[in-house]
mmCIF file with all atom_site columns, C-alpha atoms in Angstrom:
data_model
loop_
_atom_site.group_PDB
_atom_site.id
_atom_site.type_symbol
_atom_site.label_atom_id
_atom_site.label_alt_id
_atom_site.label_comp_id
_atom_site.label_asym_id
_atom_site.label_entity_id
_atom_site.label_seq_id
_atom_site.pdbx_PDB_ins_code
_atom_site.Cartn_x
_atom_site.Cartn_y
_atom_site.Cartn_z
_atom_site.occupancy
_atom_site.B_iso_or_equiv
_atom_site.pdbx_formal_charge
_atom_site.auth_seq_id
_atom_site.auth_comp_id
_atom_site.auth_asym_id
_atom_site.auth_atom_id
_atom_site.pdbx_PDB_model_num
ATOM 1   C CA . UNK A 1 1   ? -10.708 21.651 37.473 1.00 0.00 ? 13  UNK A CA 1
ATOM 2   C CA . UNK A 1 2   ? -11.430 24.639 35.697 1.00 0.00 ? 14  UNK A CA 1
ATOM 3   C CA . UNK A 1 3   ? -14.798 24.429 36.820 1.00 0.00 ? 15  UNK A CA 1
ATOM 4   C CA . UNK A 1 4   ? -13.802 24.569 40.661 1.00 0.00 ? 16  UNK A CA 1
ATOM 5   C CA . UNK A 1 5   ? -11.540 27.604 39.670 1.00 0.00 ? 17  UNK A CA 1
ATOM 6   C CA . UNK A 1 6   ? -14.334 29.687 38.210 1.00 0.00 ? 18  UNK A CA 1
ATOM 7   C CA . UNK A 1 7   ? -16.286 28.951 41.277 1.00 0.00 ? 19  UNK A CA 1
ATOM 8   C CA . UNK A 1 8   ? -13.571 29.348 43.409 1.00 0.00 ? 20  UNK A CA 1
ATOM 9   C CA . UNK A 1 9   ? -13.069 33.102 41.838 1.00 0.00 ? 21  UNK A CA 1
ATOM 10  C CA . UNK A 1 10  ? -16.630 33.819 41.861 1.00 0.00 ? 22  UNK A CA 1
ATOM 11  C CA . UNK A 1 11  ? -19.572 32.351 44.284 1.00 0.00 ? 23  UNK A CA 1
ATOM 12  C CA . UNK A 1 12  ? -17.588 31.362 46.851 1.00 0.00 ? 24  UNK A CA 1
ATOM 13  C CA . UNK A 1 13  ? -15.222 34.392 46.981 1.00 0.00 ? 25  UNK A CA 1
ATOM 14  C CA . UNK A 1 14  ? -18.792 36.165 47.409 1.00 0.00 ? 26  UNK A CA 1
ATOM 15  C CA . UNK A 1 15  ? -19.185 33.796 50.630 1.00 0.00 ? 27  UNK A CA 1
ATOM 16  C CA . UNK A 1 16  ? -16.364 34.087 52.149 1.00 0.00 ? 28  UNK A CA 1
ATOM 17  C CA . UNK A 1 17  ? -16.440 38.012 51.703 1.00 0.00 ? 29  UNK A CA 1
ATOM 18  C CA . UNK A 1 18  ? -20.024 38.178 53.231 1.00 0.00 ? 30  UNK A CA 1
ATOM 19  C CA . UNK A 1 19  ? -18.268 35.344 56.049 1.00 0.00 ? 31  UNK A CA 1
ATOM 20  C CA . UNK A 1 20  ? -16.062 38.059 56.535 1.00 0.00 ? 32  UNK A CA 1
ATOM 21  C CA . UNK A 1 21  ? -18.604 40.888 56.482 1.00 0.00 ? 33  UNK A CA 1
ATOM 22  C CA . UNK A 1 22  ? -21.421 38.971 58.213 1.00 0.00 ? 34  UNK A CA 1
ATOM 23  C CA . UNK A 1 23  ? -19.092 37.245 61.413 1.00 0.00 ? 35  UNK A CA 1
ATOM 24  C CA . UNK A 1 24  ? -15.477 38.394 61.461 1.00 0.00 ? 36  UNK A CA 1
ATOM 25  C CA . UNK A 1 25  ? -15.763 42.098 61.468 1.00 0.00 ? 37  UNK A CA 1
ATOM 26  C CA . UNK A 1 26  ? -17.107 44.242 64.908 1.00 0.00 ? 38  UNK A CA 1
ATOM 27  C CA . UNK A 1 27  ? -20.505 44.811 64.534 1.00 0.00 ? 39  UNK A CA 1
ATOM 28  C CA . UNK A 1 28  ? -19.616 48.653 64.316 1.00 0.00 ? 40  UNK A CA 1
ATOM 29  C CA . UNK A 1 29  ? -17.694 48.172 61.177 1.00 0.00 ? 41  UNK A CA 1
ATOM 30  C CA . UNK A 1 30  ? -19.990 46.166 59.634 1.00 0.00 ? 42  UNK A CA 1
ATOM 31  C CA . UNK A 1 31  ? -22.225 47.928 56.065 1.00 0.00 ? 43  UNK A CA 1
ATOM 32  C CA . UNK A 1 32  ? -25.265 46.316 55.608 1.00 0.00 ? 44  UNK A CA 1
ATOM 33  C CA . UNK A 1 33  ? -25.252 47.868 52.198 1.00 0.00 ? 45  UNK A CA 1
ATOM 34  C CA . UNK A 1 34  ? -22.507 45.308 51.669 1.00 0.00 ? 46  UNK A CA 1
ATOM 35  C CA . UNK A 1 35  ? -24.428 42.583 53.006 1.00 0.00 ? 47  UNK A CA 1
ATOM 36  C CA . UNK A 1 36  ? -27.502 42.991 51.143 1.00 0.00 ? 48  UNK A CA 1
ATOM 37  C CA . UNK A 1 37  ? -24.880 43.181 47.455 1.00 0.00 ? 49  UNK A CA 1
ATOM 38  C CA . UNK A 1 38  ? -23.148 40.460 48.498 1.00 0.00 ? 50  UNK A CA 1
ATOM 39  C CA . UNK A 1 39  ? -26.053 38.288 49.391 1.00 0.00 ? 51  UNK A CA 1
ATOM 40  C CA . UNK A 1 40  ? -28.153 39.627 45.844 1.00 0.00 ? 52  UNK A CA 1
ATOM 41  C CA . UNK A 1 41  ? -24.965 38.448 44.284 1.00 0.00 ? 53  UNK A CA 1
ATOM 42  C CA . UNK A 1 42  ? -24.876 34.956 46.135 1.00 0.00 ? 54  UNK A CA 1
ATOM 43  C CA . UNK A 1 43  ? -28.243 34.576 45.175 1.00 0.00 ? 55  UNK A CA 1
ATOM 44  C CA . UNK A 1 44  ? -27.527 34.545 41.277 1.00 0.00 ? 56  UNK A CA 1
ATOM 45  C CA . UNK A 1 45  ? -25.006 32.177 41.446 1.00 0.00 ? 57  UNK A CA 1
ATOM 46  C CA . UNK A 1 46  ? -27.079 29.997 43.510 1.00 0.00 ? 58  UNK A CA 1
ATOM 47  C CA . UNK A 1 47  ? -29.053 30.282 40.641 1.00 0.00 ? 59  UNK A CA 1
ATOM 48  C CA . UNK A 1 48  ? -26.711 29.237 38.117 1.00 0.00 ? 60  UNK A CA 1
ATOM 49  C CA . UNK A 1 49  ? -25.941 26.276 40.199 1.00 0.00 ? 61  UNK A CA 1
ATOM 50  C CA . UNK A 1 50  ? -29.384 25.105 39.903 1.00 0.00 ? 62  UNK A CA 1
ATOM 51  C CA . UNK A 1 51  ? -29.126 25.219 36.464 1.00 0.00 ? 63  UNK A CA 1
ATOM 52  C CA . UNK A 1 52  ? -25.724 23.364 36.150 1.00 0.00 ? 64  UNK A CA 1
ATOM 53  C CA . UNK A 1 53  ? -27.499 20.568 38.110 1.00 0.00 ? 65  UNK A CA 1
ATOM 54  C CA . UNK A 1 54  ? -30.453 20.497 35.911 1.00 0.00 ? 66  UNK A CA 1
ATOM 55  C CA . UNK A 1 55  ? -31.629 16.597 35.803 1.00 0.00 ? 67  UNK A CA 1
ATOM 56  C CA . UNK A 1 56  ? -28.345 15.343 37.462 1.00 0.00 ? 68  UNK A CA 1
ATOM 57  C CA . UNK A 1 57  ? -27.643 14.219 41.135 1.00 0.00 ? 69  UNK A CA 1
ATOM 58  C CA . UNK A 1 58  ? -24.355 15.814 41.144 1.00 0.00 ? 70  UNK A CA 1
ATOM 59  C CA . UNK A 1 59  ? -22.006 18.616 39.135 1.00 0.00 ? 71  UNK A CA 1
ATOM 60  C CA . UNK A 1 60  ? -20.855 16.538 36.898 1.00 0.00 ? 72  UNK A CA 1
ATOM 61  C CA . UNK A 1 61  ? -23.146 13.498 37.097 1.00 0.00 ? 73  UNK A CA 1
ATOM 62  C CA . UNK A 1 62  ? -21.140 11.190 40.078 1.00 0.00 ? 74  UNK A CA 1
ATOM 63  C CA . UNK A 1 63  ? -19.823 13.141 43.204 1.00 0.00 ? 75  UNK A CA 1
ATOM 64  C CA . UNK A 1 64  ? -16.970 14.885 42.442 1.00 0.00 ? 76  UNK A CA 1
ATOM 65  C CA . UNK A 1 65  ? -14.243 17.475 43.684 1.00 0.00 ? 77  UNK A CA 1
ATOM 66  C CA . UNK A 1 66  ? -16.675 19.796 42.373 1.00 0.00 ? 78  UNK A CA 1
ATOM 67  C CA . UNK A 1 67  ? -19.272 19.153 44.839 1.00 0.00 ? 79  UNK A CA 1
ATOM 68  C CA . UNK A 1 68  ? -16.603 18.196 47.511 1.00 0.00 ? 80  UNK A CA 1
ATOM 69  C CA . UNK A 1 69  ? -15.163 21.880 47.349 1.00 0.00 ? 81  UNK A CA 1
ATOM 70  C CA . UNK A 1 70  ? -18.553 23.934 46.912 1.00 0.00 ? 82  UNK A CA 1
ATOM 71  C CA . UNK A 1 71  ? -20.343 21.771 50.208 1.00 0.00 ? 83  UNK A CA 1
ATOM 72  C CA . UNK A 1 72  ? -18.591 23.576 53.087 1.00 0.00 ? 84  UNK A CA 1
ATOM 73  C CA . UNK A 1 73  ? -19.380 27.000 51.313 1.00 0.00 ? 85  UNK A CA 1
ATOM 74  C CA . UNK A 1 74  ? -22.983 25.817 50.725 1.00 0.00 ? 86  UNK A CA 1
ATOM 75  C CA . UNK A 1 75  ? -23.514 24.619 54.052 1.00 0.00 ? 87  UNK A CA 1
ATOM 76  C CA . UNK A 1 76  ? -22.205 28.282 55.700 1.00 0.00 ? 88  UNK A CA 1
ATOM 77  C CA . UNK A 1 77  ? -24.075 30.521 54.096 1.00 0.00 ? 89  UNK A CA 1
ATOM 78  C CA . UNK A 1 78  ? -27.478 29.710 56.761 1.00 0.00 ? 90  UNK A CA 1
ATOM 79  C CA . UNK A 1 79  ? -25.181 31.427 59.335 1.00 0.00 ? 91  UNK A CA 1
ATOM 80  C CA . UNK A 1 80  ? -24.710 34.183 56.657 1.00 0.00 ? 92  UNK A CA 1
ATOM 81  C CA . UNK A 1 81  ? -28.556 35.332 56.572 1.00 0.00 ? 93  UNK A CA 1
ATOM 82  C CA . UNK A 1 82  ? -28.661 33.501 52.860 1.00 0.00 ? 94  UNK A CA 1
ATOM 83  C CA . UNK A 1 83  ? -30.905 30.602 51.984 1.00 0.00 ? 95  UNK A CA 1
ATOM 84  C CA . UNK A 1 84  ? -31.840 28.800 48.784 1.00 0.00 ? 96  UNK A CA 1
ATOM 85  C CA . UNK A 1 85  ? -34.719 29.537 47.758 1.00 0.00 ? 97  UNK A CA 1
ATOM 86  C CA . UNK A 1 86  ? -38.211 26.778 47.340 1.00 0.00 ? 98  UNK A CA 1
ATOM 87  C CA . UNK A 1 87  ? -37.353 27.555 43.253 1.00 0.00 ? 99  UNK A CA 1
ATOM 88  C CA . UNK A 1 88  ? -34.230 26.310 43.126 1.00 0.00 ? 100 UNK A CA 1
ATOM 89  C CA . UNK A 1 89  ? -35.172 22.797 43.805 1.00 0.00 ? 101 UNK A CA 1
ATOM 90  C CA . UNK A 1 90  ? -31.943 20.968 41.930 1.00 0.00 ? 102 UNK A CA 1
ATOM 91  C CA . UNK A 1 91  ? -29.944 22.759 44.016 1.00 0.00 ? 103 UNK A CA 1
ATOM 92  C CA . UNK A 1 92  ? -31.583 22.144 47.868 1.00 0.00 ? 104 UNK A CA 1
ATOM 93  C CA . UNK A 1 93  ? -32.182 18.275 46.649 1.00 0.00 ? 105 UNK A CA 1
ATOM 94  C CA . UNK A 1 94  ? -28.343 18.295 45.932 1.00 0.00 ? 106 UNK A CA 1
ATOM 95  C CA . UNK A 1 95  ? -27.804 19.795 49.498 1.00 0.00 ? 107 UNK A CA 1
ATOM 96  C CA . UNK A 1 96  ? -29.767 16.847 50.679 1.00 0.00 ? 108 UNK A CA 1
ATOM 97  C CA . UNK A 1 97  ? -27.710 14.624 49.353 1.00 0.00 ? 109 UNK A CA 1
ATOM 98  C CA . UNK A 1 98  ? -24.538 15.941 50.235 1.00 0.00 ? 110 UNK A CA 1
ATOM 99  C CA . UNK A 1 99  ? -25.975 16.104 54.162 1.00 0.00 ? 111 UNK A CA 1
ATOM 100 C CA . UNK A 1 100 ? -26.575 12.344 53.862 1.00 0.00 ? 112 UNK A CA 1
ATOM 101 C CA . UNK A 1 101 ? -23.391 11.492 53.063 1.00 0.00 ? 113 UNK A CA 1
ATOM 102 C CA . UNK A 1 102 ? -20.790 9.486  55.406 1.00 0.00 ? 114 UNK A CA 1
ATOM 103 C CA . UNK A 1 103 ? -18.494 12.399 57.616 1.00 0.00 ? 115 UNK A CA 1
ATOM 104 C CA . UNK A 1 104 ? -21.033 15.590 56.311 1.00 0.00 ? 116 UNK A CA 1
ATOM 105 C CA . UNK A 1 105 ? -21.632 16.180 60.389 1.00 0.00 ? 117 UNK A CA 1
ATOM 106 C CA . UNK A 1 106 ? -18.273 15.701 61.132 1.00 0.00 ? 118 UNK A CA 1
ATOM 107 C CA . UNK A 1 107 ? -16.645 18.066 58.392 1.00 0.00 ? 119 UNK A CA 1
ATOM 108 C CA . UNK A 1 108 ? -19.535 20.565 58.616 1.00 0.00 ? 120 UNK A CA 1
ATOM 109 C CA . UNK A 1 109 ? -18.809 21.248 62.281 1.00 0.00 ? 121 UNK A CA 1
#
């Protein structure tokens, strides 16, 4: 749980601001400035994701509210101009998975 809270505080607050940034505000109030940040930011916690993966399938080994709670986040941020990177490869084969699992296409909308 306190995993999911630290991530809840950090890399997806980032989302959801550039979500906010990116799709909810007029295009005239929009600052790319705070685009670009935000995404640089998203980007190195994507990062540390890949890391916490490192040789496991999931978070924490088995799937978990951990990966249940970072997937519709993850999934967003292609509408959001961000993509992970070739590099990070524990982290888009985890995205793989989670895509392959039953009710992904439903939830994901």
């Amino acid at each position: 749980k306190a995993w999911v809270a630290r991530y809840d505080k950090s890399l997806a607050l980032k989302i959801g601001l550039l979500l906010i940034e990116t799709i909810l505000k007029p295009a005239a109030e929009q600052k790319e400035h705070v685009k670009e940040m935000l995404r640089g930011e998203i980007k190195t916690g994507l990062k540390e994701l890949n890391q916490k993966l490192s040789g496991q399938e999931y978070f924490f080994g088995e799937y978990s509210l951990a990966d249940i709670s970072m997937t519709p986040h993850l999934a967003a941020m292609s509408r959001l101009g961000v993509v992970i990177d070739d590099e990070l490869t524990d982290l888009k084969a985890w995205m793989q998975r989670v895509k392959t699992r039953p009710n992904f296409d439903a939830s994901a909308g």
